[in-house]
Amino acid sequence: DGGITQSPKYLFRKEGQNVTLSCEQNLNHDAMYWYRQDPGQGLRLIYYSQIVNDFQKGDIAEGYSVSREKKESFPLTVTSAQKNPTAFYLCASAEGVGQPQHFGDGTRLSIL
Amino acid sequence: ELKVEQNPLFLSMQEGKNYTIYCNYSTTSDRLYWYRQDPGKSLESLFVLLSNGAVKQEGRLMASLDTKARLSTLHITAAVHDLSATYFCYTGTASKLTFGTGTRLQVTL
């Protein structure tokens, strides 16, 4: 079955540590996205990628980094510069930018 | 900057009742999507609206788009408990899309 897989489902970060969230899709989609959702809030765009080896900052990119070395994969690193990383992180993909997005099941990140 | 507002933010309604959720946006948009999110879960696509006057229906939900008024509505007919979730609209143009604030719907017996 085609879809988007995020891992891990739960992740804990120690202070000063970088952590990487995985996002893999087998839908052959060109565009991929990362969103952050805080409790009771909407989604805010962190980064997006229209094509392999290219990505753009979203509205809240500070403290995060991404790479897009393969079409199927768009990992997100939460760096130690992100002082308030506790949130639910959602990855999505679409055939192209502006097209309907398909979402993964999310990763819940907490601070130890 | 595109601003997308939904109202109400929270809606408690009885089973069997009808209600409408509104999504207003501030600048030109050529597409609008509705998503559903169950607590602690991911987002599920409900409707894709691509033109002025577009209307889509699925079960007890019906979505419409008025691009001139910069307004989309999500109408719930004869609500059932299974519809309890948070509903988001998502709109803009190909280069920039923005999520609405979300409407948390609670259907009570």
Coordinates of N, CA and C in Angstrom, one line a residue:
Chain A
D1 N 0.8 -1.2 0.0 CA 0.0 0.0 0.0 C 0.9 1.2 0.0
G2 N 0.5 2.2 -0.8 CA 1.2 3.5 -0.8 C 0.9 4.3 0.4
G3 N 1.9 5.1 0.8 CA 1.6 5.9 2.0 C 2.8 6.6 2.5
I4 N 2.7 7.3 3.6 CA 3.8 8.0 4.2 C 4.1 7.4 5.6
T5 N 5.3 7.1 5.9 CA 5.7 6.5 7.1 C 6.6 7.5 7.9
Q6 N 6.1 7.8 9.1 CA 7.0 8.6 10.0 C 7.4 7.7 11.2
S7 N 8.7 8.0 11.5 CA 9.2 7.3 12.7 C 10.2 8.1 13.4
P8 N 10.4 7.9 14.7 CA 9.6 7.1 15.6 C 8.2 7.7 15.9
K9 N 7.3 7.0 16.5 CA 6.1 7.6 16.9 C 6.2 8.5 18.1
Y10 N 7.1 8.2 19.0 CA 7.4 9.0 20.2 C 8.9 9.2 20.2
L11 N 9.4 10.4 20.6 CA 10.8 10.7 20.7 C 11.0 11.6 21.9
F12 N 12.1 11.3 22.6 CA 12.5 12.2 23.7 C 13.8 12.8 23.5
R13 N 13.9 14.1 23.7 CA 15.2 14.8 23.5 C 15.8 15.3 24.8
K14 N 17.1 15.1 25.0 CA 17.8 15.7 26.1 C 18.2 17.1 25.7
E15 N 18.4 17.9 26.7 CA 18.8 19.3 26.5 C 20.2 19.3 25.7
G16 N 20.3 20.1 24.7 CA 21.6 20.2 24.0 C 21.7 19.2 22.9
Q17 N 20.7 18.3 22.7 CA 20.8 17.2 21.8 C 20.1 17.6 20.5
N18 N 20.7 17.1 19.4 CA 19.9 17.2 18.1 C 19.2 15.8 17.9
V19 N 18.0 15.9 17.4 CA 17.3 14.6 17.1 C 16.7 14.7 15.7
T20 N 16.6 13.5 15.0 CA 16.2 13.5 13.6 C 14.9 12.7 13.5
L21 N 13.9 13.2 12.9 CA 12.6 12.6 12.6 C 12.6 12.1 11.2
S22 N 12.2 10.9 11.0 CA 12.2 10.3 9.7 C 10.8 10.4 9.0
C23 N 10.9 10.6 7.7 CA 9.7 10.7 6.9 C 10.0 10.0 5.5
E24 N 9.3 8.9 5.2 CA 9.5 8.2 4.0 C 8.1 8.1 3.3
Q25 N 8.1 8.3 1.9 CA 6.9 8.1 1.2 C 7.1 7.2 -0.1
N26 N 6.2 6.4 -0.4 CA 6.3 5.6 -1.6 C 5.1 5.9 -2.6
L27 N 4.7 7.2 -2.5 CA 3.6 7.6 -3.4 C 4.2 8.3 -4.7
N28 N 5.5 8.3 -4.8 CA 6.1 8.9 -6.0 C 5.8 10.4 -6.1
H29 N 5.6 11.1 -4.9 CA 5.3 12.5 -4.9 C 6.5 13.3 -4.9
D30 N 6.4 14.5 -5.6 CA 7.6 15.4 -5.7 C 7.7 16.3 -4.5
A31 N 6.5 16.7 -4.0 CA 6.6 17.7 -2.9 C 6.4 17.0 -1.5
M32 N 7.2 17.5 -0.6 CA 7.1 17.0 0.8 C 7.2 18.2 1.8
Y33 N 6.5 18.0 2.9 CA 6.4 19.1 3.9 C 6.6 18.6 5.3
W34 N 7.0 19.5 6.2 CA 7.0 19.3 7.6 C 6.2 20.4 8.3
Y35 N 5.4 19.9 9.3 CA 4.6 20.8 10.0 C 4.8 20.5 11.5
R36 N 4.5 21.6 12.3 CA 4.6 21.5 13.8 C 3.2 21.8 14.3
Q37 N 2.7 21.0 15.2 CA 1.4 21.3 15.8 C 1.5 21.3 17.3
D38 N 1.2 22.4 18.0 CA 1.2 22.5 19.4 C -0.2 22.1 19.9
P39 N -0.4 21.7 21.2 CA -1.7 21.2 21.7 C -2.8 22.3 21.5
G40 N -3.9 21.8 20.9 CA -5.0 22.7 20.7 C -4.8 23.7 19.6
Q41 N -3.8 23.6 18.8 CA -3.5 24.6 17.8 C -3.5 24.0 16.4
G42 N -3.4 24.9 15.4 CA -3.4 24.5 14.1 C -2.0 24.0 13.7
L43 N -1.7 23.9 12.4 CA -0.5 23.4 11.9 C 0.4 24.6 11.4
R44 N 1.6 24.6 11.7 CA 2.5 25.6 11.1 C 3.6 25.0 10.3
L45 N 3.9 25.6 9.2 CA 4.9 25.0 8.2 C 6.3 25.3 8.6
I46 N 7.1 24.2 8.7 CA 8.5 24.3 9.1 C 9.4 24.4 7.8
Y47 N 9.3 23.4 7.0 CA 10.1 23.4 5.7 C 9.2 22.6 4.7
Y48 N 9.5 22.9 3.4 CA 8.9 22.1 2.4 C 9.9 21.9 1.2
S49 N 9.7 20.9 0.4 CA 10.6 20.6 -0.7 C 9.7 20.3 -1.9
Q50 N 10.1 21.0 -3.0 CA 9.3 20.8 -4.2 C 10.0 19.6 -5.1
I51 N 11.2 19.4 -4.8 CA 11.9 18.4 -5.7 C 13.2 18.0 -5.0
V52 N 13.8 16.9 -5.4 CA 15.0 16.4 -4.8 C 16.1 17.5 -4.8
N53 N 16.8 17.5 -3.7 CA 18.0 18.5 -3.5 C 17.6 19.9 -3.5
D54 N 16.3 20.2 -3.2 CA 15.8 21.5 -3.0 C 14.8 21.6 -1.9
F55 N 14.9 22.6 -1.1 CA 14.0 22.8 0.0 C 13.9 24.3 0.4
Q56 N 12.7 24.7 0.9 CA 12.5 26.1 1.3 C 12.0 26.2 2.7
K57 N 12.4 27.3 3.3 CA 11.9 27.5 4.7 C 10.4 27.8 4.7
G58 N 9.8 27.4 5.8 CA 8.4 27.7 6.0 C 8.3 28.9 7.0
D59 N 7.2 28.9 7.7 CA 7.0 30.1 8.6 C 7.8 30.0 9.9
I60 N 8.2 28.8 10.3 CA 8.9 28.6 11.6 C 10.2 27.7 11.5
A61 N 11.0 28.1 10.6 CA 12.2 27.2 10.3 C 13.3 27.3 11.3
E62 N 13.4 28.3 12.1 CA 14.5 28.5 13.0 C 14.6 27.4 14.0
G63 N 15.8 26.8 14.1 CA 16.0 25.7 15.0 C 15.8 24.3 14.4
Y64 N 15.5 24.3 13.1 CA 15.2 23.0 12.4 C 16.1 23.0 11.1
S65 N 16.4 21.8 10.7 CA 17.1 21.6 9.4 C 16.5 20.4 8.7
V66 N 16.6 20.4 7.4 CA 16.1 19.2 6.6 C 17.1 18.9 5.5
S67 N 16.9 17.8 4.8 CA 17.6 17.4 3.6 C 16.6 16.7 2.7
R68 N 16.9 16.7 1.4 CA 16.1 15.9 0.5 C 17.1 15.3 -0.6
E69 N 17.7 14.3 -0.2 CA 18.7 13.6 -1.0 C 18.0 12.6 -1.9
K70 N 16.9 12.1 -1.5 CA 16.1 11.1 -2.3 C 14.7 11.6 -2.4
K71 N 14.0 11.2 -3.4 CA 12.6 11.6 -3.6 C 11.8 11.1 -2.5
E72 N 12.1 9.9 -2.0 CA 11.2 9.2 -1.0 C 11.4 9.7 0.4
S73 N 12.4 10.4 0.7 CA 12.8 10.7 2.0 C 13.0 12.2 2.3
F74 N 12.5 12.7 3.5 CA 12.6 14.1 3.8 C 12.8 14.2 5.3
P75 N 13.9 13.8 5.9 CA 14.1 13.8 7.3 C 14.2 15.3 7.9
L76 N 13.7 15.4 9.1 CA 13.8 16.7 9.8 C 14.6 16.6 11.1
T77 N 15.6 17.5 11.2 CA 16.4 17.5 12.4 C 16.0 18.6 13.3
V78 N 15.7 18.3 14.5 CA 15.4 19.4 15.5 C 16.7 19.6 16.3
T79 N 17.3 20.8 16.1 CA 18.6 21.1 16.7 C 18.4 21.6 18.1
S80 N 19.5 21.7 18.7 CA 19.6 22.2 20.1 C 19.2 23.7 20.1
A81 N 19.2 24.4 19.0 CA 18.8 25.8 18.9 C 17.3 26.0 19.1
Q82 N 16.6 24.9 18.9 CA 15.1 25.0 19.0 C 14.8 24.8 20.5
K83 N 14.5 25.9 21.2 CA 14.4 25.9 22.6 C 13.1 25.3 23.2
N84 N 12.1 25.2 22.3 CA 10.8 24.7 22.8 C 10.3 23.7 21.8
P85 N 11.0 22.5 21.7 CA 10.7 21.6 20.6 C 9.5 20.7 20.9
T86 N 8.9 20.7 22.1 CA 7.9 19.8 22.5 C 6.6 20.1 21.6
A87 N 6.2 19.1 20.8 CA 5.1 19.3 19.9 C 4.9 18.0 19.1
F88 N 3.8 18.0 18.3 CA 3.5 16.9 17.4 C 3.9 17.3 16.0
Y89 N 4.8 16.5 15.4 CA 5.3 16.8 14.1 C 4.7 15.9 13.0
L90 N 4.2 16.6 12.0 CA 3.6 15.9 10.9 C 4.3 16.1 9.6
C91 N 4.5 15.0 8.9 CA 5.1 15.1 7.5 C 4.0 14.9 6.5
A92 N 4.1 15.5 5.4 CA 3.1 15.3 4.3 C 3.7 15.3 3.0
S93 N 3.1 14.7 2.0 CA 3.6 14.8 0.6 C 2.4 15.1 -0.3
A94 N 2.8 15.5 -1.5 CA 1.8 15.9 -2.5 C 2.4 15.7 -3.9
E95 N 1.6 15.5 -4.9 CA 2.1 15.3 -6.3 C 2.9 16.6 -6.7
G96 N 2.5 17.7 -6.2 CA 3.2 18.9 -6.5 C 2.8 20.0 -5.5
V97 N 3.6 21.1 -5.4 CA 3.2 22.1 -4.5 C 1.9 22.7 -4.8
G98 N 1.0 22.8 -3.8 CA -0.3 23.3 -3.9 C -1.3 22.2 -4.2
Q99 N -0.9 21.0 -4.4 CA -1.8 19.9 -4.6 C -2.3 19.3 -3.2
P100 N -3.4 18.6 -3.2 CA -3.8 18.0 -1.9 C -2.7 17.2 -1.2
Q101 N -2.6 17.3 0.1 CA -1.5 16.6 0.8 C -2.0 15.4 1.5
H102 N -1.1 14.4 1.5 CA -1.3 13.2 2.3 C -0.4 13.2 3.5
F103 N -0.9 12.9 4.7 CA -0.2 13.0 5.9 C 0.3 11.7 6.5
G104 N 1.4 11.7 7.1 CA 1.9 10.6 7.9 C 1.2 10.6 9.3
D105 N 1.5 9.6 10.1 CA 0.8 9.5 11.4 C 1.4 10.4 12.5
G106 N 2.5 11.0 12.2 CA 3.1 12.0 13.2 C 4.1 11.4 14.1
T107 N 4.9 12.3 14.6 CA 5.9 12.0 15.7 C 5.7 12.9 16.8
R108 N 5.6 12.4 18.0 CA 5.4 13.3 19.2 C 6.7 13.4 19.9
L109 N 7.2 14.6 20.0 CA 8.5 14.9 20.5 C 8.4 15.6 21.9
S110 N 9.1 15.1 22.9 CA 9.1 15.7 24.2 C 10.5 15.9 24.7
I111 N 10.6 16.7 25.7 CA 11.9 17.0 26.3 C 12.0 16.2 27.6
L112 N 13.2 15.6 27.8 CA 13.5 14.9 29.0 C 13.9 15.8 30.1
Chain B
E1 N -0.2 39.1 3.7 CA 0.0 37.8 4.3 C -1.4 37.2 4.4
L2 N -1.5 36.0 3.9 CA -2.8 35.3 3.9 C -3.2 34.9 5.4
K3 N -4.3 35.3 5.8 CA -4.8 34.8 7.1 C -6.1 34.0 6.9
V4 N -6.2 32.9 7.6 CA -7.3 32.0 7.4 C -7.9 31.8 8.8
E5 N -9.2 32.2 8.9 CA -9.9 32.1 10.2 C -11.1 31.2 10.1
Q6 N -11.2 30.3 11.1 CA -12.4 29.5 11.2 C -13.3 29.9 12.4
N7 N -14.5 29.7 12.2 CA -15.4 29.9 13.4 C -16.6 29.0 13.2
P8 N -17.1 28.5 14.4 CA -16.5 28.7 15.7 C -15.2 27.9 15.9
L9 N -14.4 28.2 16.9 CA -13.2 27.5 17.3 C -13.6 26.2 17.9
F10 N -14.7 26.2 18.7 CA -15.2 25.0 19.4 C -16.7 25.0 19.2
L11 N -17.2 23.8 18.9 CA -18.6 23.6 18.7 C -19.1 22.3 19.4
S12 N -20.0 22.5 20.3 CA -20.6 21.3 20.9 C -22.0 21.2 20.4
M13 N -22.4 20.1 19.8 CA -23.7 20.0 19.2 C -24.3 18.6 19.6
Q14 N -25.6 18.6 19.6 CA -26.3 17.3 19.9 C -26.4 16.5 18.6
E15 N -26.5 15.2 18.9 CA -26.7 14.3 17.7 C -28.0 14.6 17.1
G16 N -28.1 14.5 15.8 CA -29.3 14.8 15.0 C -29.4 16.3 14.6
K17 N -28.6 17.1 15.1 CA -28.7 18.6 14.7 C -27.9 18.9 13.5
N18 N -28.2 20.0 12.9 CA -27.4 20.5 11.8 C -26.6 21.7 12.2
Y19 N -25.4 21.9 11.6 CA -24.6 23.1 11.9 C -23.7 23.4 10.8
T20 N -23.1 24.6 10.7 CA -22.2 25.0 9.7 C -20.9 25.6 10.3
I21 N -19.8 25.1 9.8 CA -18.5 25.7 10.2 C -18.0 26.6 9.0
Y22 N -17.5 27.8 9.4 CA -17.1 28.7 8.4 C -15.6 28.9 8.3
C23 N -15.1 29.1 7.1 CA -13.6 29.3 6.9 C -13.5 30.6 6.0
N24 N -13.0 31.7 6.7 CA -12.8 32.9 5.9 C -11.3 33.1 5.7
Y25 N -11.0 33.6 4.5 CA -9.6 33.9 4.2 C -9.4 35.3 3.7
S26 N -8.2 35.8 3.8 CA -8.0 37.3 3.6 C -7.6 37.7 2.2
T27 N -7.0 36.8 1.5 CA -6.5 37.2 0.1 C -6.9 36.2 -0.9
T28 N -6.6 36.5 -2.1 CA -7.1 35.6 -3.2 C -6.6 34.2 -3.0
S29 N -7.4 33.2 -3.3 CA -7.1 31.8 -3.2 C -7.7 31.1 -4.4
D30 N -7.0 30.1 -4.9 CA -7.6 29.4 -6.1 C -7.8 27.9 -5.7
R31 N -7.7 27.6 -4.4 CA -8.0 26.2 -4.0 C -8.3 26.2 -2.5
L32 N -9.1 25.2 -2.1 CA -9.3 25.1 -0.7 C -9.6 23.6 -0.4
Y33 N -9.0 23.2 0.7 CA -9.1 21.8 1.1 C -9.6 21.8 2.6
W34 N -10.4 20.8 2.8 CA -10.9 20.5 4.2 C -10.3 19.2 4.7
Y35 N -9.8 19.2 5.9 CA -9.2 18.0 6.6 C -9.9 17.8 7.9
R36 N -9.8 16.5 8.3 CA -10.3 16.1 9.6 C -9.2 15.5 10.4
Q37 N -9.1 15.9 11.7 CA -8.1 15.3 12.6 C -8.8 14.8 13.9
D38 N -8.6 13.5 14.1 CA -9.1 12.9 15.4 C -8.0 13.1 16.4
P39 N -8.4 13.2 17.7 CA -7.4 13.5 18.8 C -6.2 12.6 18.7
G40 N -5.0 13.3 18.7 CA -3.8 12.5 18.7 C -3.4 11.8 17.4
K41 N -4.2 12.1 16.4 CA -4.0 11.4 15.1 C -3.6 12.4 14.1
S42 N -3.3 11.8 12.9 CA -2.9 12.6 11.7 C -4.1 13.2 11.0
L43 N -3.9 13.9 9.9 CA -5.0 14.6 9.2 C -5.5 13.7 8.0
E44 N -6.8 13.7 7.8 CA -7.4 12.9 6.8 C -8.1 13.9 5.8
S45 N -7.8 13.8 4.5 CA -8.4 14.7 3.5 C -9.9 14.4 3.4
L46 N -10.7 15.5 3.4 CA -12.1 15.4 3.2 C -12.6 15.8 1.9
F47 N -12.3 17.1 1.6 CA -12.8 17.7 0.3 C -11.7 18.5 -0.4
V48 N -11.8 18.6 -1.7 CA -10.9 19.4 -2.5 C -11.9 20.4 -3.3
L49 N -11.8 21.7 -3.1 CA -12.6 22.6 -3.8 C -11.7 23.5 -4.6
L50 N -12.0 23.5 -6.0 CA -11.0 24.2 -6.8 C -11.6 25.4 -7.6
S51 N -12.9 25.6 -7.5 CA -13.5 26.7 -8.3 C -14.6 27.3 -7.5
N52 N -14.9 28.6 -7.9 CA -16.0 29.3 -7.3 C -17.3 28.6 -7.5
G53 N -18.1 28.4 -6.4 CA -19.3 27.7 -6.5 C -19.2 26.2 -6.3
A54 N -18.0 25.7 -6.2 CA -17.8 24.2 -6.0 C -18.5 23.7 -4.8
V55 N -19.2 22.6 -4.9 CA -19.9 22.0 -3.8 C -19.5 20.5 -3.8
K56 N -19.1 20.0 -2.7 CA -18.8 18.5 -2.6 C -19.6 18.0 -1.4
Q57 N -20.0 16.7 -1.5 CA -20.7 16.1 -0.4 C -20.2 14.7 -0.2
E58 N -20.1 14.3 1.1 CA -19.7 13.0 1.5 C -20.4 12.7 2.8
G59 N -21.4 11.8 2.7 CA -22.2 11.4 3.8 C -22.9 12.6 4.4
R60 N -22.7 12.9 5.7 CA -23.4 14.0 6.4 C -22.6 15.3 6.3
L61 N -21.6 15.3 5.5 CA -20.8 16.6 5.4 C -20.9 17.1 4.0
M62 N -21.1 18.4 3.9 CA -21.1 19.1 2.6 C -20.2 20.3 2.7
A63 N -19.3 20.5 1.7 CA -18.5 21.7 1.7 C -18.7 22.5 0.4
S64 N -18.6 23.8 0.6 CA -18.8 24.7 -0.5 C -17.8 25.8 -0.5
L65 N -17.6 26.5 -1.7 CA -16.6 27.5 -1.8 C -17.2 28.7 -2.6
D66 N -17.0 29.9 -2.0 CA -17.4 31.1 -2.6 C -16.1 32.0 -2.7
T67 N -15.5 32.0 -3.8 CA -14.2 32.7 -3.9 C -14.4 34.2 -3.9
K68 N -15.5 34.7 -4.3 CA -15.8 36.1 -4.3 C -15.9 36.7 -2.8
A69 N -16.6 35.9 -2.0 CA -16.7 36.2 -0.6 C -15.5 35.8 0.2
R70 N -14.6 35.0 -0.4 CA -13.5 34.4 0.3 C -13.9 33.6 1.5
L71 N -14.8 32.7 1.2 CA -15.5 31.9 2.3 C -15.8 30.5 1.8
S72 N -15.5 29.6 2.7 CA -15.9 28.2 2.5 C -16.7 27.8 3.7
T73 N -17.7 26.9 3.5 CA -18.5 26.4 4.6 C -18.4 24.9 4.6
L74 N -18.5 24.3 5.8 CA -18.6 22.9 6.0 C -19.9 22.6 6.7
H75 N -20.9 22.1 6.1 CA -22.2 21.9 6.7 C -22.3 20.5 7.2
I76 N -22.8 20.4 8.4 CA -23.0 19.0 9.0 C -24.5 18.8 9.1
T77 N -24.9 17.7 8.6 CA -26.4 17.4 8.6 C -26.6 16.2 9.5
A78 N -27.6 16.4 10.5 CA -27.9 15.3 11.4 C -26.7 14.6 12.0
A79 N -26.0 15.4 12.8 CA -24.7 15.0 13.4 C -24.8 13.7 14.1
V80 N -23.7 12.9 14.0 CA -23.6 11.7 14.8 C -22.2 11.8 15.5
H81 N -22.1 11.0 16.6 CA -20.9 11.0 17.5 C -19.6 10.8 16.7
D82 N -19.7 10.0 15.7 CA -18.5 9.7 14.9 C -17.9 10.9 14.2
L83 N -18.6 12.0 14.1 CA -18.1 13.2 13.5 C -17.3 14.0 14.4
S84 N -17.2 13.7 15.7 CA -16.5 14.4 16.7 C -15.0 14.4 16.2
A85 N -14.4 15.5 16.0 CA -13.0 15.7 15.5 C -12.7 17.2 15.4
T86 N -11.5 17.5 15.0 CA -11.2 18.8 14.7 C -11.1 19.0 13.1
Y87 N -11.7 20.0 12.6 CA -11.8 20.2 11.2 C -11.0 21.4 10.8
F88 N -10.1 21.3 9.8 CA -9.3 22.3 9.3 C -9.6 22.6 7.9
C89 N -9.6 23.9 7.5 CA -9.5 24.3 6.1 C -8.1 24.7 5.8
Y90 N -7.8 24.6 4.5 CA -6.4 24.9 4.1 C -6.5 25.5 2.7
T91 N -6.0 26.7 2.6 CA -6.2 27.5 1.4 C -5.1 28.4 1.0
G92 N -5.1 28.8 -0.3 CA -4.1 29.7 -0.8 C -4.0 29.5 -2.3
T93 N -2.7 29.7 -2.7 CA -2.4 29.4 -4.1 C -1.3 28.4 -4.2
A94 N -0.9 28.0 -5.4 CA 0.1 27.0 -5.5 C 1.4 27.3 -4.7
S95 N 1.7 28.6 -4.7 CA 3.0 29.0 -4.0 C 2.9 29.1 -2.5
K96 N 1.7 29.3 -2.0 CA 1.6 29.5 -0.6 C 0.2 29.1 -0.1
L97 N 0.2 28.1 0.8 CA -1.1 27.6 1.4 C -1.0 27.8 2.9
T98 N -2.1 28.1 3.5 CA -2.1 28.3 5.0 C -3.3 27.5 5.6
F99 N -3.0 26.9 6.7 CA -4.1 26.2 7.5 C -4.9 27.2 8.3
G100 N -6.2 26.9 8.4 CA -7.0 27.6 9.3 C -6.8 27.3 10.7
T101 N -7.4 28.0 11.6 CA -7.2 27.8 13.1 C -7.8 26.5 13.6
G102 N -8.7 25.9 12.8 CA -9.3 24.6 13.3 C -10.6 24.8 14.0
T103 N -11.5 23.9 13.9 CA -12.8 23.9 14.6 C -12.9 22.6 15.3
R104 N -13.0 22.6 16.6 CA -13.1 21.3 17.3 C -14.6 21.1 17.5
L105 N -15.0 20.0 16.9 CA -16.4 19.6 17.0 C -16.6 18.5 18.0
Q106 N -17.6 18.7 18.9 CA -17.9 17.6 19.8 C -19.4 17.3 19.7
V107 N -19.7 16.1 19.3 CA -21.1 15.7 19.1 C -21.6 14.9 20.3
T108 N -22.6 15.4 21.0 CA -23.0 14.7 22.2 C -24.4 14.0 22.0
L109 N -24.6 13.0 22.9 CA -25.8 12.2 22.7 C -27.0 13.0 23.2

